[in-house]
Short mmCIF file of C-alpha atoms in Angstrom, two decimals:
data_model
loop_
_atom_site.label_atom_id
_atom_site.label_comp_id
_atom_site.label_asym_id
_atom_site.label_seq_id
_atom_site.Cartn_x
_atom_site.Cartn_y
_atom_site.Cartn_z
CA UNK A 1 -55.20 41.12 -53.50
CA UNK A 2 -51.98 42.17 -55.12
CA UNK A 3 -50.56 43.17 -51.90
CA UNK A 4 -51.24 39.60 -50.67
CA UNK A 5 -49.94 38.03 -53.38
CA UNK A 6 -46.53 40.04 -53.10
CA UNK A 7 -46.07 38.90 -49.81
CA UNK A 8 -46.84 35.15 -50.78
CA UNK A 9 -44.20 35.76 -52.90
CA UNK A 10 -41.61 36.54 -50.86
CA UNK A 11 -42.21 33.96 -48.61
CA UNK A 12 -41.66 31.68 -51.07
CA UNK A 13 -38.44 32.97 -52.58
CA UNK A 14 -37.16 32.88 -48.57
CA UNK A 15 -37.89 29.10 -48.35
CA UNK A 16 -36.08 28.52 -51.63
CA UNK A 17 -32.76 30.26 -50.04
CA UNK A 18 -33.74 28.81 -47.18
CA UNK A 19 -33.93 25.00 -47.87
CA UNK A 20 -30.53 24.19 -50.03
CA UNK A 21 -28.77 25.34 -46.52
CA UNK A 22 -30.51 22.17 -44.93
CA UNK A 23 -28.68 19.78 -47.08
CA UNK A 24 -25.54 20.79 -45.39
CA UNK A 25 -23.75 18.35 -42.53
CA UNK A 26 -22.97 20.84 -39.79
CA UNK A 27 -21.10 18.16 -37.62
CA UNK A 28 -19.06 17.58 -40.03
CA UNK A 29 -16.69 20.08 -38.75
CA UNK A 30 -17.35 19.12 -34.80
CA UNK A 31 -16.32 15.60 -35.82
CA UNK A 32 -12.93 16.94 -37.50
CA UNK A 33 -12.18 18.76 -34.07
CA UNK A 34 -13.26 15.38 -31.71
CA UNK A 35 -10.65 13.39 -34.31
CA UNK A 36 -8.28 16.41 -33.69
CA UNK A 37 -8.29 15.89 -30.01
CA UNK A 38 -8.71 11.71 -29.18
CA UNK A 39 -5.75 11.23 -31.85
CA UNK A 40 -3.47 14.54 -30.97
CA UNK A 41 -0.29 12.48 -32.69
CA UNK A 42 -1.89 11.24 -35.72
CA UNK A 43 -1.69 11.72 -39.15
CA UNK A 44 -5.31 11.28 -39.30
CA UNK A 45 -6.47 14.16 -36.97
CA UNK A 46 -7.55 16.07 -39.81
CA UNK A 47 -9.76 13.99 -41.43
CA UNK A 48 -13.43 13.07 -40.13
CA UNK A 49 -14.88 10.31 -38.27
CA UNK A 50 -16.17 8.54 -41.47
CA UNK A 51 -12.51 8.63 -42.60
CA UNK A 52 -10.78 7.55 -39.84
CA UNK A 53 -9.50 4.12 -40.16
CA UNK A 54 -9.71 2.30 -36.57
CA UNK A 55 -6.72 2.88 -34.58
CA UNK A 56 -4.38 1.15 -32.13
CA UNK A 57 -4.70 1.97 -28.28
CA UNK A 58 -1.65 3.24 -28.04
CA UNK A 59 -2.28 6.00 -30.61
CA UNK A 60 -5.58 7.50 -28.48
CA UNK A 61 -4.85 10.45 -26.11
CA UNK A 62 -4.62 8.57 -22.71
CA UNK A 63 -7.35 10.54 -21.23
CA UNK A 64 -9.59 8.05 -23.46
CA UNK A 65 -7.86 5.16 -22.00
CA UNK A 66 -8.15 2.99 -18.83
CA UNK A 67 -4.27 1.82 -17.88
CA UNK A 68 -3.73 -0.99 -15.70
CA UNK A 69 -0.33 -1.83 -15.11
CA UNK A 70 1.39 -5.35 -13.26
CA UNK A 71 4.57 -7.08 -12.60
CA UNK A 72 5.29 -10.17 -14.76
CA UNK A 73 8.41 -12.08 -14.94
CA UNK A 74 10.39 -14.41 -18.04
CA UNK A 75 10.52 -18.26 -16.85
CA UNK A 76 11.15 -19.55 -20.37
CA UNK A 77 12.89 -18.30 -23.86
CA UNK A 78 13.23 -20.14 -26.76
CA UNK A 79 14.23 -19.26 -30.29
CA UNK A 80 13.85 -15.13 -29.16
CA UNK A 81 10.41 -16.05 -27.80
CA UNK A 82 10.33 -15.42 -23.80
CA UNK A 83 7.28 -16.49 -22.17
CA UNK A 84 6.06 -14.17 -19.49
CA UNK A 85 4.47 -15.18 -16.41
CA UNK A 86 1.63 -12.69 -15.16
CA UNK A 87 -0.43 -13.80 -12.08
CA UNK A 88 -2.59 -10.08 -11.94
CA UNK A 89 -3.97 -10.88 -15.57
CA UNK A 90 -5.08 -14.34 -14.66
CA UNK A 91 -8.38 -15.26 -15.37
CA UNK A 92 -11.12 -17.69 -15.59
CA UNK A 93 -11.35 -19.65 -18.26
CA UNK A 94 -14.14 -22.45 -19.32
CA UNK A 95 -14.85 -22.40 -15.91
CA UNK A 96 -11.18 -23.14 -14.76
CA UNK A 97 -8.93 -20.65 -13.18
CA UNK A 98 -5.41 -20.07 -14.45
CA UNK A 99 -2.53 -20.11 -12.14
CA UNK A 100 -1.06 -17.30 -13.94
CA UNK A 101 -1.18 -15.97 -17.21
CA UNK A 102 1.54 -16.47 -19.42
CA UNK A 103 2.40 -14.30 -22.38
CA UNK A 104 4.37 -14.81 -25.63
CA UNK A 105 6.93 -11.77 -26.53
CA UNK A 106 9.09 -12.45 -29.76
CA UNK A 107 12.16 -10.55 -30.34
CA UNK A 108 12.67 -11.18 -26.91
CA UNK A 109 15.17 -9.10 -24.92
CA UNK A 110 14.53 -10.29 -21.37
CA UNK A 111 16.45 -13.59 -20.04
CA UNK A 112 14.54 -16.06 -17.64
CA UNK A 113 14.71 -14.18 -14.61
CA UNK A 114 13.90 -10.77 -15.75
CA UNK A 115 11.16 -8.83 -14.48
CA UNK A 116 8.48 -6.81 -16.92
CA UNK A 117 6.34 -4.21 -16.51
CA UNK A 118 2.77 -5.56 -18.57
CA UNK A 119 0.42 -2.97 -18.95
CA UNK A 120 -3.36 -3.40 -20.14
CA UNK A 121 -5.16 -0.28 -21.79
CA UNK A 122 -8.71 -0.77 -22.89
CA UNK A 123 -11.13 1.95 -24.19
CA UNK A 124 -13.37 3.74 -22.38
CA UNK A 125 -16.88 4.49 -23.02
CA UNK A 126 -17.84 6.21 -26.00
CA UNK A 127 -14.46 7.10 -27.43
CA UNK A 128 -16.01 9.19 -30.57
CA UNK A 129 -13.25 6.99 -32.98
CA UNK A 130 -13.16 3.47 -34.39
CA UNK A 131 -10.36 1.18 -32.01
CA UNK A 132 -8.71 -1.93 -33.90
CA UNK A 133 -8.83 -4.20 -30.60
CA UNK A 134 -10.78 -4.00 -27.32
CA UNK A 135 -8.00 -4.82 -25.01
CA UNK A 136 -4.02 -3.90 -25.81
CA UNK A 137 -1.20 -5.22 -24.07
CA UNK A 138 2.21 -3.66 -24.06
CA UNK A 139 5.48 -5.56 -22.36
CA UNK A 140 8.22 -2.79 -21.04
CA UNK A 141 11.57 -3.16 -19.21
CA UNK A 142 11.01 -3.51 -14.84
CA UNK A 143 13.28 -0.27 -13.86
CA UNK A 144 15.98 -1.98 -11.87
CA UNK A 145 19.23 -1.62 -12.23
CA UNK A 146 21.98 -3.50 -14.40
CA UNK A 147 24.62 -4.89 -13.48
CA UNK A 148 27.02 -7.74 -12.16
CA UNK A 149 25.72 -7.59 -8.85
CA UNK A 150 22.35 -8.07 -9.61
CA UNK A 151 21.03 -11.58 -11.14
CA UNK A 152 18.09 -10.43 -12.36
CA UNK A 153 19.64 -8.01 -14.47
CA UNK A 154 18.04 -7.02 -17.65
CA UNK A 155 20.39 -6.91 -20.78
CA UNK A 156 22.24 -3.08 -20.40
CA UNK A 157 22.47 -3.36 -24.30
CA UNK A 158 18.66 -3.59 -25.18
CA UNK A 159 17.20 -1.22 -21.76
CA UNK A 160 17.89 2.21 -20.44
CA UNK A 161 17.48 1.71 -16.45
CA UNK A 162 16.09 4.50 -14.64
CA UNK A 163 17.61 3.66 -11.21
CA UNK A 164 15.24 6.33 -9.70
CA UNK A 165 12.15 4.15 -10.08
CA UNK A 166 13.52 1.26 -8.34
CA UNK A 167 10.97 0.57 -5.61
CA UNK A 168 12.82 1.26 -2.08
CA UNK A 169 12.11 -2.61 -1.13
CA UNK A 170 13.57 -3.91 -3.89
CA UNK A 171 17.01 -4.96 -2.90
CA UNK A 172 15.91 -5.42 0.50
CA UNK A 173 13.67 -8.33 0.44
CA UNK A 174 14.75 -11.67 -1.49
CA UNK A 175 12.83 -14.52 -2.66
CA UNK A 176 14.22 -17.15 -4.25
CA UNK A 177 12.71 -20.84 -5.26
CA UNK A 178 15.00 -23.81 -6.19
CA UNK A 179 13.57 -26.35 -7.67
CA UNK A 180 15.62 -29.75 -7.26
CA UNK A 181 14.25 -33.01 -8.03
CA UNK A 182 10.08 -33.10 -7.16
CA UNK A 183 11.52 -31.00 -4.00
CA UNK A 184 11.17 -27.07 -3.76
CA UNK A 185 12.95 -24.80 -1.29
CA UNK A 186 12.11 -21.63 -0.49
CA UNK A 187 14.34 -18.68 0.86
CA UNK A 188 13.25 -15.62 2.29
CA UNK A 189 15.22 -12.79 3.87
CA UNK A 190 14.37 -9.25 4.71
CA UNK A 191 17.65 -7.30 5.39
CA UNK A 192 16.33 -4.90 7.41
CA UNK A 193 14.43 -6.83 9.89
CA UNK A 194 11.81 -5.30 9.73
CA UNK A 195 9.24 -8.11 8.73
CA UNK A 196 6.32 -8.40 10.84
CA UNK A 197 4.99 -12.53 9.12
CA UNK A 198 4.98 -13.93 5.75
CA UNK A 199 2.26 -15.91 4.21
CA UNK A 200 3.18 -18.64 1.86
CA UNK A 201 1.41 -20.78 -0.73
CA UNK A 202 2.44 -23.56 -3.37
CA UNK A 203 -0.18 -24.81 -5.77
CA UNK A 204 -0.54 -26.01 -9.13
CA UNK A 205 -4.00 -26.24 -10.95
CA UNK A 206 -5.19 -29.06 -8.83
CA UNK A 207 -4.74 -28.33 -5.51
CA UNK A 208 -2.82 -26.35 -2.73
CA UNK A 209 0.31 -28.40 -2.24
CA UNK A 210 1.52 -26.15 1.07
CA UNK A 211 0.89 -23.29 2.97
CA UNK A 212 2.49 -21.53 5.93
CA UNK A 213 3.18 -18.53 8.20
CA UNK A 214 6.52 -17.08 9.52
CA UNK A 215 7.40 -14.63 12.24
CA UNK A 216 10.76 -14.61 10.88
CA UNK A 217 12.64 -11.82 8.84
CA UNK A 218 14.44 -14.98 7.59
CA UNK A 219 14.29 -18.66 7.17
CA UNK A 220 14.10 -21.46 4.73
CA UNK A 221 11.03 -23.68 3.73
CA UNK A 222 11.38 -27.14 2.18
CA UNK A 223 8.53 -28.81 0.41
CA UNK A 224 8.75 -32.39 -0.70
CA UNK A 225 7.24 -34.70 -3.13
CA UNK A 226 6.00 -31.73 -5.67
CA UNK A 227 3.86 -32.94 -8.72
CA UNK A 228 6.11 -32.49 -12.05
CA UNK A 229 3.32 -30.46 -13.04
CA UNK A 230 2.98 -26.06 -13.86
CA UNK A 231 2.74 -24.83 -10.04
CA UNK A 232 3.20 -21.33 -8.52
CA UNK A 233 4.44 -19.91 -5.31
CA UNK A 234 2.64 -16.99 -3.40
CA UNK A 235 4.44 -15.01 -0.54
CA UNK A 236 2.67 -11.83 0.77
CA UNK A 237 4.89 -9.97 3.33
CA UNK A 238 3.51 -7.84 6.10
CA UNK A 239 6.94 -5.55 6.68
CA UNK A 240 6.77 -2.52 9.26
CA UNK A 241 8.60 -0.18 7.26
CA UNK A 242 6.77 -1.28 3.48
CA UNK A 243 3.37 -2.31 4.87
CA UNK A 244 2.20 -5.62 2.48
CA UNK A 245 3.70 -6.40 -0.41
CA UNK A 246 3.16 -9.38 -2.86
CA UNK A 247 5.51 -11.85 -4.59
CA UNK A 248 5.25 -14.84 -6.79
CA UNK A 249 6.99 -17.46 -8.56
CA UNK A 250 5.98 -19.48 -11.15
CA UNK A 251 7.72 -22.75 -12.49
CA UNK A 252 6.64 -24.93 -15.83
CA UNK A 253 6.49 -28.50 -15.74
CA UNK A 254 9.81 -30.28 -16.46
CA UNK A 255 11.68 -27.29 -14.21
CA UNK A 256 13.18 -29.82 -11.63
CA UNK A 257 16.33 -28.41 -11.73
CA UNK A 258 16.59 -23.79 -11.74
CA UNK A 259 16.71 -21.52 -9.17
CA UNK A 260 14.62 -18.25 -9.73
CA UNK A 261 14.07 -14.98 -7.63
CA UNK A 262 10.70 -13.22 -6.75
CA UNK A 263 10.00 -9.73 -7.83
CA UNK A 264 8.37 -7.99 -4.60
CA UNK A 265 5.67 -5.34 -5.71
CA UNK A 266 2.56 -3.22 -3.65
CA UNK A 267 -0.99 -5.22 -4.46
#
């Protein structure tokens, strides 16, 4: 009976060591080493999950984020606010499709004209820290080069140009749309011959206004009697040397009267 009672005993005495240990948080530490990782740059990496205050996009290891990147272009600045026109973010809204979606920058320093690289980064699944927004977008310069020569030059004063990045289409092909009166013309000219047809569509948010197909490495297309209303022109380019490419215009109502060039990109 004693011997029994001994080992009783001890059992006991093990579950009281044993138990305080349970009250422990053992991912505490894991957590500290997933903050360490998703936010590599931030102050924050060292404290846990529950501490971590949500976070921009832009601050999460990209590894966590899905980056979609598109061409957009200024048609409009006003008081340091450009307005950016961006036909691969357009959506549907309340059952109506936009004709492009337009974007406000302040502390603008594009001119109407310049291209913009827009870039969307949302969060993927299960990223083990608190985000402040589900979608982010960020507005950089287009890499093209400055300079007299160029109209579409963006301000040498405010951008670094990386000359290297310049696609090898982009001062070969030329779009330009001039709007004069409720008439539009449209130029086109490939400089190295090489294109193979050109699709081309003008609409606004009622209806398609024109459309038409060259054979032609160059030529001119008027259209007449153009609603004074937002409207956008589409030109995809099958080229034998570039394969397709994409353009697009876009003009605001009340823009009877400018003249603005198409940035060529790969859909």
């Amino acid at each position: 009976m004693i011997g029994k009672l001994i080992i009783l005993g001890i059992i006991i005495v093990t579950a009281i060591i044993l138990v305080p240990s349970l009250t422990k948080n053992p991912s505490l530490r894991s957590l500290e080493i997933i903050a360490d990782k998703v936010l590599p740059n931030s102050n924050t990496k060292n404290q846990t999950l529950i501490d971590i205050t949500p976070v921009n996009l832009d601050q999460l290891d990209p590894k966590y984020v899905n980056k979609q990147t598109f061409v957009g272009q200024v048609f409009d600045k006003s008081n340091g606010t450009c307005k950016i026109s961006v036909p691969g973010l357009a959506d549907t809204i309340n059952n109506k499709a936009e004709l492009t979606h337009i974007l406000d920058l302040q502390n603008c320093p594009y001119k109407i004209g310049d291209p913009v690289s827009v870039s969307k980064l949302e969060p993927k699944d299960n990223i083990p820290v608190p985000v402040n927004q589900p979608t982010s977008i960020t507005v950089d310069p287009y890499p093209i080069p400055s300079g007299p020569d160029n109209s579409n030059s963006i301000n040498a004063n405010s951008v670094t140009s990386d000359s290297s990045a310049i696609p090898a289409y982009y001062n070969v092909l030329q779009l330009t749309a001039s709007n004069k009166g409720n008439d539009v013309t449209i130029n086109y000219y490939d400089t190295s011959s090489k294109t193979i047809d050109v699709t081309v569509t003008l609409k606004n948010s009622e209806k398609e206004i024109f459309s038409g197909k060259f054979t032609s490495s160059q030529f001119q297309a008027r259209v007449n009697d153009v609603p004074n209303t937002p409207h956008i022109i589409d030109m995809t380019v099958d080229s034998s040397v570039y394969g397709i490419l994409h353009a697009s215009v876009y003009a605001p109502a009340n823009n009877q009267n400018s003249t603005i060039s198409g940035i060529f990109t790969k859909p």
